[in-house]
PDB file of C-alpha atoms in Angstrom:
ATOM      1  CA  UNK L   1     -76.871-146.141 102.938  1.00  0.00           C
ATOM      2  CA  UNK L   2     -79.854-144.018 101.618  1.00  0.00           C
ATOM      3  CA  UNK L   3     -80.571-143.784  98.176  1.00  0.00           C
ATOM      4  CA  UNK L   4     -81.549-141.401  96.045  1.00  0.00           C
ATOM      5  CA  UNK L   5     -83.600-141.643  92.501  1.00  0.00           C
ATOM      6  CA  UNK L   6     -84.195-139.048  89.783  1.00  0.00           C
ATOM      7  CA  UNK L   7     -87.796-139.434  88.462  1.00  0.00           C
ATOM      8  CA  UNK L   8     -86.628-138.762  85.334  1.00  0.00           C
ATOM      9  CA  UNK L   9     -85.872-142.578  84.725  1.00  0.00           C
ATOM     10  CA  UNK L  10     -89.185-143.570  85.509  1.00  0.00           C
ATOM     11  CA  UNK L  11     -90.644-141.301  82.904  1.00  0.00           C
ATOM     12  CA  UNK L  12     -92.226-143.746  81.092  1.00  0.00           C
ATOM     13  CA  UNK L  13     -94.955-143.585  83.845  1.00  0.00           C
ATOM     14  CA  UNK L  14     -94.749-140.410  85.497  1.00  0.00           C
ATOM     15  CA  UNK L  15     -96.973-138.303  83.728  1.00  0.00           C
ATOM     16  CA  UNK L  16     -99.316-140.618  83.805  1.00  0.00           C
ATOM     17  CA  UNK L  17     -99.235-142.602  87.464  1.00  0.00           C
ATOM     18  CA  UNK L  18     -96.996-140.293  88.916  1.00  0.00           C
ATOM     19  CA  UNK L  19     -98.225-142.089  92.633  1.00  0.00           C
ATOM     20  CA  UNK L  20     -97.487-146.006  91.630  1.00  0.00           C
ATOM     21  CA  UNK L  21     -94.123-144.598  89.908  1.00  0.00           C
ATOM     22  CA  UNK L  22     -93.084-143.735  93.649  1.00  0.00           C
ATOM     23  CA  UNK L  23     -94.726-146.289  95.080  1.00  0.00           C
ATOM     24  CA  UNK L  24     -92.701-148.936  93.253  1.00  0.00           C
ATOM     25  CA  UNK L  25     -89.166-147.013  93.605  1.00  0.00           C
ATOM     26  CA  UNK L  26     -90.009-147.227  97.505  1.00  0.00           C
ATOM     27  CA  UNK L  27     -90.801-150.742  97.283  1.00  0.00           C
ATOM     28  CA  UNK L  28     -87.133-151.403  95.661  1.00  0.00           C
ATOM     29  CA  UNK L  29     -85.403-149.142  98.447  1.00  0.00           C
ATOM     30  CA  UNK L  30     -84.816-145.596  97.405  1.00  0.00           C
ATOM     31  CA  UNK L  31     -85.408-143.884 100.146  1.00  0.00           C
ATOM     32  CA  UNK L  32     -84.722-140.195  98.395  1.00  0.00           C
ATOM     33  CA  UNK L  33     -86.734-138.703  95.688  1.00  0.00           C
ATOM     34  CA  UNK L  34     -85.567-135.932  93.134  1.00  0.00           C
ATOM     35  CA  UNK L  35     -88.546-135.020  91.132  1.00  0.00           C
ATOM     36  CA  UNK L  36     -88.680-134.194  87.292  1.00  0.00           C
ATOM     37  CA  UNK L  37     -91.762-132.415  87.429  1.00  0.00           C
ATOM     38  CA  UNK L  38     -95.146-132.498  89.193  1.00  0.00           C
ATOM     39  CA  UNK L  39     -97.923-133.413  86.338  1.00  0.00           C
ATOM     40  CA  UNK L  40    -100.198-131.272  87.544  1.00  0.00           C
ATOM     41  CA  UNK L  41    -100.046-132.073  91.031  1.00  0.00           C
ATOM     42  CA  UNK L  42    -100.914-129.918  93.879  1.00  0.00           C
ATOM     43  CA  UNK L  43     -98.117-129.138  96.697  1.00  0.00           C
ATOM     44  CA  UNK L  44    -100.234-130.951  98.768  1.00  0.00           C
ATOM     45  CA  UNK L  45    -100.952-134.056  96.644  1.00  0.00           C
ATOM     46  CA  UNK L  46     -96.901-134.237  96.185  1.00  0.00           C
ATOM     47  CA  UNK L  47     -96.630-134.175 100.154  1.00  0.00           C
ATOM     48  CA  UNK L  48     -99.244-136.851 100.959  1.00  0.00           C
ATOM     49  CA  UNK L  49     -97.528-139.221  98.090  1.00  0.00           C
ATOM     50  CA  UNK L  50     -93.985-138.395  99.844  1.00  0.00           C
ATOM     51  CA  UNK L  51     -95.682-139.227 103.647  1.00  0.00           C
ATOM     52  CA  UNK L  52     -97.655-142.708 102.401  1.00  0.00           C
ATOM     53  CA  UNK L  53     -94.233-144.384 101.241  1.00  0.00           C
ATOM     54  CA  UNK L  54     -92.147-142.774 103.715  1.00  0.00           C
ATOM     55  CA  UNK L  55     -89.754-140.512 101.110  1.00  0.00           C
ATOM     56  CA  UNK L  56     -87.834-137.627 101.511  1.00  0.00           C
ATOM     57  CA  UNK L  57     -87.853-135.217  99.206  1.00  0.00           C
ATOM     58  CA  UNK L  58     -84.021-134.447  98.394  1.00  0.00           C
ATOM     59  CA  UNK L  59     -84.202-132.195  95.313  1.00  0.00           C
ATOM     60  CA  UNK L  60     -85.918-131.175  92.112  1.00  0.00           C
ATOM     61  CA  UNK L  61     -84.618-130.592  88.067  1.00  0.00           C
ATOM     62  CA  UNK L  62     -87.040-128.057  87.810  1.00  0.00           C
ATOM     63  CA  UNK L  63     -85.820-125.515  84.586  1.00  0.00           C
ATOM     64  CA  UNK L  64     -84.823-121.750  85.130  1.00  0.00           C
ATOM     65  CA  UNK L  65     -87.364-120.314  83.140  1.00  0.00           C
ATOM     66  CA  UNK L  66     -89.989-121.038  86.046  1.00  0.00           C
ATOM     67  CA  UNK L  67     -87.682-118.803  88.420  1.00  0.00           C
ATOM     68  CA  UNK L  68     -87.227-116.167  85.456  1.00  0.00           C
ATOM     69  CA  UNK L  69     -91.236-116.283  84.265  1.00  0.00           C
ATOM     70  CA  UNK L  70     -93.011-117.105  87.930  1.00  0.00           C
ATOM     71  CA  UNK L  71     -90.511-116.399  90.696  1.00  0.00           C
ATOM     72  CA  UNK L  72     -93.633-116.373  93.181  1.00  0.00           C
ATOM     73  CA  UNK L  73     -95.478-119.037  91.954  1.00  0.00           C
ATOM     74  CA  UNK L  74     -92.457-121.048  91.587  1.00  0.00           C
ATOM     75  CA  UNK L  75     -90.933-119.949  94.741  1.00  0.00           C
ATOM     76  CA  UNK L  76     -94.810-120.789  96.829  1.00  0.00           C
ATOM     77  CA  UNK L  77     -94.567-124.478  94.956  1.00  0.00           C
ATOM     78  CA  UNK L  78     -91.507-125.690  95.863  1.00  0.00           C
ATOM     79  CA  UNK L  79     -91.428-123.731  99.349  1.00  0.00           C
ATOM     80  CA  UNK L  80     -94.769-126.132 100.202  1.00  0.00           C
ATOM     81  CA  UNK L  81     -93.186-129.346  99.579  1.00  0.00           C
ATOM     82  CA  UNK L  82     -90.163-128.377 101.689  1.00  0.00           C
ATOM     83  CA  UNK L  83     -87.769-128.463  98.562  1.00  0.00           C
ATOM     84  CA  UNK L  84     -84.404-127.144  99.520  1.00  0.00           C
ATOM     85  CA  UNK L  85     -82.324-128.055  96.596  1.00  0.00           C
ATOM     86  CA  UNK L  86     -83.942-126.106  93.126  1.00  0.00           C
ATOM     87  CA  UNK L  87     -81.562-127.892  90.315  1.00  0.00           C
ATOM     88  CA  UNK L  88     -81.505-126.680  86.849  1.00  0.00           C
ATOM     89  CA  UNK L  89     -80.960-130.044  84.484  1.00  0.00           C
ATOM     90  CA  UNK L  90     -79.831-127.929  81.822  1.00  0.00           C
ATOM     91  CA  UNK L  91     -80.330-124.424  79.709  1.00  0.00           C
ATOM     92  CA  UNK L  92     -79.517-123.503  75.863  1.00  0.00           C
ATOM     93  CA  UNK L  93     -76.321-121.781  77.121  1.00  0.00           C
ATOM     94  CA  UNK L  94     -73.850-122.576  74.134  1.00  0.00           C
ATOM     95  CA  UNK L  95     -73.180-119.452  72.872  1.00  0.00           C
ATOM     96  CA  UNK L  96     -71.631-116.895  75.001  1.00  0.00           C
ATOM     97  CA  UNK L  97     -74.792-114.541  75.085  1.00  0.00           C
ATOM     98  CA  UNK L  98     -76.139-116.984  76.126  1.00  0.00           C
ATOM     99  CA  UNK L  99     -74.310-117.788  78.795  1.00  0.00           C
ATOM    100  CA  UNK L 100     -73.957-114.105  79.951  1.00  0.00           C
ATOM    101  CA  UNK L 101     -77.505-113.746  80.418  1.00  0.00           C
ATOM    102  CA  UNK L 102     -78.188-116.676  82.409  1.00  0.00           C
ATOM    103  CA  UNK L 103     -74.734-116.444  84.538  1.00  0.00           C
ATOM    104  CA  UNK L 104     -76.382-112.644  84.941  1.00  0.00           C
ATOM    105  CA  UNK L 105     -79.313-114.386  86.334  1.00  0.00           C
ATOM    106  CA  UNK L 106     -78.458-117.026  88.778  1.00  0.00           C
ATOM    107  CA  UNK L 107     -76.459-114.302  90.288  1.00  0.00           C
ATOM    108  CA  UNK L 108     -79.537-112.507  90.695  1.00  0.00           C
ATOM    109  CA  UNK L 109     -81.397-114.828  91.965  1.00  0.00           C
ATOM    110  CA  UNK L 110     -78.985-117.057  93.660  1.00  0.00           C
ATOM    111  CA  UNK L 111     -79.121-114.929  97.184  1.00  0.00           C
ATOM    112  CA  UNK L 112     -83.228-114.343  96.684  1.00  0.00           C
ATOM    113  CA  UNK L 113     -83.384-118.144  96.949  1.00  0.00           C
ATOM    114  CA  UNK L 114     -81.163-118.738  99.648  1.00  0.00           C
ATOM    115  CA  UNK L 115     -82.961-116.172 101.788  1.00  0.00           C
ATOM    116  CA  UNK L 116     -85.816-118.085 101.424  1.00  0.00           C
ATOM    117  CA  UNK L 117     -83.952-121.482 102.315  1.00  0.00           C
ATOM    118  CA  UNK L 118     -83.140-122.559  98.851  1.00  0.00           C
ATOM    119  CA  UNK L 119     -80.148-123.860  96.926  1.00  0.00           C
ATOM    120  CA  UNK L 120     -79.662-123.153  93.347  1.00  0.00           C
ATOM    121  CA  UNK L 121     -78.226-126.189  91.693  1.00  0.00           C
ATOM    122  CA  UNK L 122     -76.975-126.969  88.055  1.00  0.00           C
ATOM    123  CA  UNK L 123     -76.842-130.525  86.494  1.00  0.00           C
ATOM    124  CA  UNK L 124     -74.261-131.223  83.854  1.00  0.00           C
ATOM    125  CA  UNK L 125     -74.841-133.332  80.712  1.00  0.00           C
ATOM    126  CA  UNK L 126     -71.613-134.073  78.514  1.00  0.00           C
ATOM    127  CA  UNK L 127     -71.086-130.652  76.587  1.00  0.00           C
ATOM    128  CA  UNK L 128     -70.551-128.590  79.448  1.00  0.00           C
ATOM    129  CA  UNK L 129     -67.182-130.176  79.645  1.00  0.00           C
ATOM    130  CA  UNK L 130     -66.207-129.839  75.965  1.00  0.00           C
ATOM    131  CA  UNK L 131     -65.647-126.634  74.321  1.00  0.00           C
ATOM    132  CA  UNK L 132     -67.905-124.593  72.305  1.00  0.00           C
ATOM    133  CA  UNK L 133     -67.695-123.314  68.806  1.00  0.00           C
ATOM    134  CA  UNK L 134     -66.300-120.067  70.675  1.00  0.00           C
ATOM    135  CA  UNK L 135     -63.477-122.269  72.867  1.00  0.00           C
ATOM    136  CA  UNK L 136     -65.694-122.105  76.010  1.00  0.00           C
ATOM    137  CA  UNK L 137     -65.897-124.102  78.444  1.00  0.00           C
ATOM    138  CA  UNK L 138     -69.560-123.978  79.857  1.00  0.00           C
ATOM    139  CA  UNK L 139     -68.992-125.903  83.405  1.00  0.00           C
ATOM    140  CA  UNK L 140     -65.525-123.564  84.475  1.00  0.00           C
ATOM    141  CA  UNK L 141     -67.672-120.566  83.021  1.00  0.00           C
ATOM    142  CA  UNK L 142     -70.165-121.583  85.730  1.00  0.00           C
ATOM    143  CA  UNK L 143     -68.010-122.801  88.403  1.00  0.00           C
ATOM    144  CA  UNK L 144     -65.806-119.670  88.335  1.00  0.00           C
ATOM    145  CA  UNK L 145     -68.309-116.777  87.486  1.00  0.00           C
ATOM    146  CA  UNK L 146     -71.344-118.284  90.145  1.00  0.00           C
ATOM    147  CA  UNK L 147     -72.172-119.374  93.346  1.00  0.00           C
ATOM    148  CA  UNK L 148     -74.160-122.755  91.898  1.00  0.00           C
ATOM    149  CA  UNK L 149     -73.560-125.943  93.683  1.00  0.00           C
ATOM    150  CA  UNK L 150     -73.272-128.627  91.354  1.00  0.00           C
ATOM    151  CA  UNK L 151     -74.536-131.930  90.908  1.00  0.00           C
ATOM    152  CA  UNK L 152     -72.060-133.914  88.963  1.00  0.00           C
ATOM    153  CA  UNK L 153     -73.427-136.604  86.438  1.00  0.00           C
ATOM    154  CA  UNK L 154     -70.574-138.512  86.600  1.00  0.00           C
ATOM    155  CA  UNK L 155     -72.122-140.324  83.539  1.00  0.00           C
ATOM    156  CA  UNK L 156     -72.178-137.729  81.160  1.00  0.00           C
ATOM    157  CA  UNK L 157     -68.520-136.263  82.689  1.00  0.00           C
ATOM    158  CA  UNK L 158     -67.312-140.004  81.329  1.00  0.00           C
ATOM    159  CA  UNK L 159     -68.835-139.602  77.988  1.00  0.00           C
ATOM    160  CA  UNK L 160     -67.074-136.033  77.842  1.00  0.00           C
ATOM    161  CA  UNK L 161     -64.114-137.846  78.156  1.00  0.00           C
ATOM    162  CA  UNK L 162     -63.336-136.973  81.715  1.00  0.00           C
ATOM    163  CA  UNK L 163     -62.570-138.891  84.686  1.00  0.00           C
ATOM    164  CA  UNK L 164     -65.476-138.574  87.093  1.00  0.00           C
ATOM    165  CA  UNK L 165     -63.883-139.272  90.214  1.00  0.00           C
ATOM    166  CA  UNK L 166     -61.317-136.694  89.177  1.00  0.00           C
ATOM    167  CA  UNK L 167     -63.897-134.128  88.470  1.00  0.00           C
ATOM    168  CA  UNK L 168     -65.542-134.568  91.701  1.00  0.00           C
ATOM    169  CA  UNK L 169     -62.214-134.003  93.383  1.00  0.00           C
ATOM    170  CA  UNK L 170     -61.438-130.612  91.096  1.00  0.00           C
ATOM    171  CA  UNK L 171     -64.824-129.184  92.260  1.00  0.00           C
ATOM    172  CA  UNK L 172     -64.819-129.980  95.809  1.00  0.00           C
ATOM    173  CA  UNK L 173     -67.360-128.450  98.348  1.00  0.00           C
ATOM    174  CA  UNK L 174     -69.355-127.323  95.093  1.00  0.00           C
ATOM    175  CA  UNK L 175     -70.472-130.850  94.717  1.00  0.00           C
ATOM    176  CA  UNK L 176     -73.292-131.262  96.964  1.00  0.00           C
ATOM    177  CA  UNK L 177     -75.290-134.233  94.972  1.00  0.00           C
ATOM    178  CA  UNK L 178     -74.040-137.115  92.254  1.00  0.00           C
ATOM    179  CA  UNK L 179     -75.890-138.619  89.455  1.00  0.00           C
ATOM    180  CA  UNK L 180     -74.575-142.118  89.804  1.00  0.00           C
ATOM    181  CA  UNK L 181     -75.695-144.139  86.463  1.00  0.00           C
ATOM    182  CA  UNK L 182     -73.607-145.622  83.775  1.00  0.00           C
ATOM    183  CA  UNK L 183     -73.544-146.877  79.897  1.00  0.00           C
ATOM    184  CA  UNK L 184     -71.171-146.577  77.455  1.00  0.00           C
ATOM    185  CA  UNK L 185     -68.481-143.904  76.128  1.00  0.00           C
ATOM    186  CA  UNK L 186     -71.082-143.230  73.113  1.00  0.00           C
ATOM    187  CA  UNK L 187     -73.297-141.991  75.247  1.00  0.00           C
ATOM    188  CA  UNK L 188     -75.531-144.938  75.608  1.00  0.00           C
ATOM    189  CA  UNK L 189     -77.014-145.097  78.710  1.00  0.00           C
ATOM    190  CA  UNK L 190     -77.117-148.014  81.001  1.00  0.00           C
ATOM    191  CA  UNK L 191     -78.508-149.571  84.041  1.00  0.00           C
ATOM    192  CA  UNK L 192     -75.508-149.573  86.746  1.00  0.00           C
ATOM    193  CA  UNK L 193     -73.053-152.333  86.452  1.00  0.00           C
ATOM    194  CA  UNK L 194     -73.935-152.989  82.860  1.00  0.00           C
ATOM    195  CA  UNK L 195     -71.196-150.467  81.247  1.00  0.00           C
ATOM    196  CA  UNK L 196     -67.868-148.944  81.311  1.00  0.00           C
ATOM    197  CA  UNK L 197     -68.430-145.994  83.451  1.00  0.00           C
ATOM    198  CA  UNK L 198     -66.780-146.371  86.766  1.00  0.00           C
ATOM    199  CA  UNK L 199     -70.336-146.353  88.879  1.00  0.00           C
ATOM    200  CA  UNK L 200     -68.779-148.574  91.463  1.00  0.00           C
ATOM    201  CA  UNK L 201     -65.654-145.970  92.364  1.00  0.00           C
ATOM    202  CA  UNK L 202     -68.020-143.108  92.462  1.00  0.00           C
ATOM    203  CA  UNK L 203     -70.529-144.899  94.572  1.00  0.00           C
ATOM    204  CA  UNK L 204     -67.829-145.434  97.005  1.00  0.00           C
ATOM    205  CA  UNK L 205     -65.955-142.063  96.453  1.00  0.00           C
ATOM    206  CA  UNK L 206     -69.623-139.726  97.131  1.00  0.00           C
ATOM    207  CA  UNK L 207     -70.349-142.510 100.329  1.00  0.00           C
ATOM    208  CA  UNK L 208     -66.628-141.443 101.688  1.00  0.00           C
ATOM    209  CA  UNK L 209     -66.994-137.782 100.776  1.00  0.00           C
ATOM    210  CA  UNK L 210     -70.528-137.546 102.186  1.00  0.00           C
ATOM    211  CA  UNK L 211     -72.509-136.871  99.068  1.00  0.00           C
ATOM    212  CA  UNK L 212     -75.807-137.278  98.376  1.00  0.00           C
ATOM    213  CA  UNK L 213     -76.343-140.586  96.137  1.00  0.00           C
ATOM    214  CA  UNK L 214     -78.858-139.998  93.182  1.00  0.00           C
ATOM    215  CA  UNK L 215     -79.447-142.454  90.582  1.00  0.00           C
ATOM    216  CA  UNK L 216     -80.550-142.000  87.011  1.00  0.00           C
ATOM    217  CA  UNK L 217     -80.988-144.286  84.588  1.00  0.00           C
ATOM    218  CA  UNK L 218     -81.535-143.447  81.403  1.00  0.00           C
ATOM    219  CA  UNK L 219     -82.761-146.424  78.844  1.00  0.00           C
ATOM    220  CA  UNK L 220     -86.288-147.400  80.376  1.00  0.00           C
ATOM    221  CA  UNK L 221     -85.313-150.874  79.460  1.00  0.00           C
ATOM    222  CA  UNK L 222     -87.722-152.439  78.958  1.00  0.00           C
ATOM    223  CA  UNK L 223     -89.469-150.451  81.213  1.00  0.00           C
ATOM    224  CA  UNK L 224     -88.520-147.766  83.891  1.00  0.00           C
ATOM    225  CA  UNK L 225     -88.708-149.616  86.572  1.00  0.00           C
ATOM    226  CA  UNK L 226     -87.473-152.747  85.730  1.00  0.00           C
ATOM    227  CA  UNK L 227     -84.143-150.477  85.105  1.00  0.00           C
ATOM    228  CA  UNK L 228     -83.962-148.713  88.375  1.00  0.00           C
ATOM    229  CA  UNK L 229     -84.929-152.001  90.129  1.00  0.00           C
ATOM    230  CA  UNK L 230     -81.458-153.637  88.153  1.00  0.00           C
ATOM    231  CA  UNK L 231     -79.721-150.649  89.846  1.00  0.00           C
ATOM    232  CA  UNK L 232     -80.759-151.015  93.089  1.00  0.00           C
ATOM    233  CA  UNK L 233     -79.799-154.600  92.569  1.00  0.00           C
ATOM    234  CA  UNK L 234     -76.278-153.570  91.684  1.00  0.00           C
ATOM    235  CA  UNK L 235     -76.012-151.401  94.612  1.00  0.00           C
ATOM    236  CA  UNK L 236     -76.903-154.261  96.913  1.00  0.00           C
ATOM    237  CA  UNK L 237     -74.554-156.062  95.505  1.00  0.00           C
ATOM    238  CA  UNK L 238     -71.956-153.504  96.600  1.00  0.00           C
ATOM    239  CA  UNK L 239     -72.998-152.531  99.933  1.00  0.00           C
TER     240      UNK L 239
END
C-alpha cells in the first residue's frame, strides 16, 4: 500500500529545508507527496527533489486566489511539476456572497483546468459540515452546485460531528483523495492511533474503495517528523 503525506504536517521545517523535510518522509515510507507550498522553489528544483527520493507527486493545497490572480503563472507552475490534482484547503466562504462568488468561479474555471489536464479539488475542515449563521450548509452547497472532487478530511468530518466513513459513502465517486489523521472530538489533533477518530476504519474503507491515502498530522509533536514517523508506525502496524 502506497502512502500519501500532506506537507503541511511537516511545516515546522518546510519553509526552511523544504529538501531534508522530503527526504526524511521518504526515509519513513511515504511514497506520495501533496505539497503545501513551494518556498520559493523553482518547477524544476521541486522535480529534481521528487526524482532523488523516488516520490510521486499526488496533489497540491495550493489556494484559489493563485487561479483567480495568476491563472497563467499558476497554471505554467503546477503544469511543470506534472501536478494533476490542484486542491483548494479552504476559502472565507461563510457567508452566502461569499459562497456565490467562489461557486461562480470554480465553475469557471473548473473546465479551463481540466482541458489542460487538471482536477480542481476542495479540502474540508469541520465547518463546512455545520451550518452557518444563514442555515447553510457549505459542503452540500459545493457538492450540489459544482463539479469539485473532494478530498474528505475524515478528521475534521469527526469533529463536525459526522461519521466519516458515512460521509465518504454519501459522496461517492466525488471522493477521489482522504485525509487520514486523527485526535480528539475538540478538535485536537493527533498522530494516528493516539485518538478517538476512527483512522483505522477509514484506512481500510479508502484501501477497499480505491482511494488515494493522504496523511496529515496536525500537532508537530514534538516535532513534525517525529509525528508523521508515529503514523507511519501505526499504519505498519495495520497493514
Amino acid at each position: 500500500m502506497k502512502y500519501g503525506i500532506q506537507m503541511y504536517s511537516l511545516r515546522d521545517i518546510t519553509g526552511d529545508d523544504l529538501e531534508g523535510a522530503l527526504k526524511a518522509v521518504a526515509e519513513m515510507g511515504y511514497k506520495q507527496i501533496e505539497f503545501a507550498g513551494f518556498f520559493g522553489h523553482t518547477a524544476d528544483e521541486i522535480n529534481d527533489m521528487l526524482k532523488k527520493y523516488d516520490l510521486e507527486l499526488i496533489g497540491t493545497h495550493s489556494g484559489w486566489e493563485g487561479l483567480r490572480d495568476n491563472y497563467e503563472e499558476t497554471l505554467a507552475f503546477h503544469k511543470a511539476i506534472g501536478n494533476k490534482r490542484y486542491v483548494i484547503p479552504g476559502a472565507d466562504i461563510s457567508k452566502k456572497e461569499k459562497l456565490d462568488k467562489f461557486i461562480d468561479f470554480v465553475n469557471d474555471i473548473i473546465p479551463k483546468l481540466k482541458a489542460e489536464g487538471i482536477e480542481l479539488g476542495y479540502h474540508n475542515h469541520a465547518h463546512e459540515f455545520i451550518p452557518t449563521e444563514e442555515g447553510i450548509y457549505i459542503h452540500s452547497e459545493l457538492q450540489n452546485r459544482t463539479n469539485l472532487f473532494f478530498e474528505v478530511d475524515t478528521y475534521w468530518a469527526f469533529v463536525a460531528g459526522k461519521d466519516p466513513i458515512a460521509e465518504l459513502e454519501r459522496l461517492g465517486d466525488r471522493v477521489k483523495m482522504v485525509h487520514l489523521k486523527d485526535g480528539t472530538p475538540d478538535g485536537n489533533g493527533l498522530s494516528l492511533g493516539s485518538g478517538s477518530a476512527p483512522a483505522a476504519a477509514v484506512k481500510a474503507y479508502a484501501q477497499a474503495h480505491g482511494l488515494d491515502i493522504v496523511v496529515e498530522s496536525e500537532g508537530c509533536n514534538p516535532t513534525g517528523i517525529e509525528e508523521v514517523s508515529r503514523c507511519m508506525d501505526f499504519l505498519k502496524s495495520l497493514d
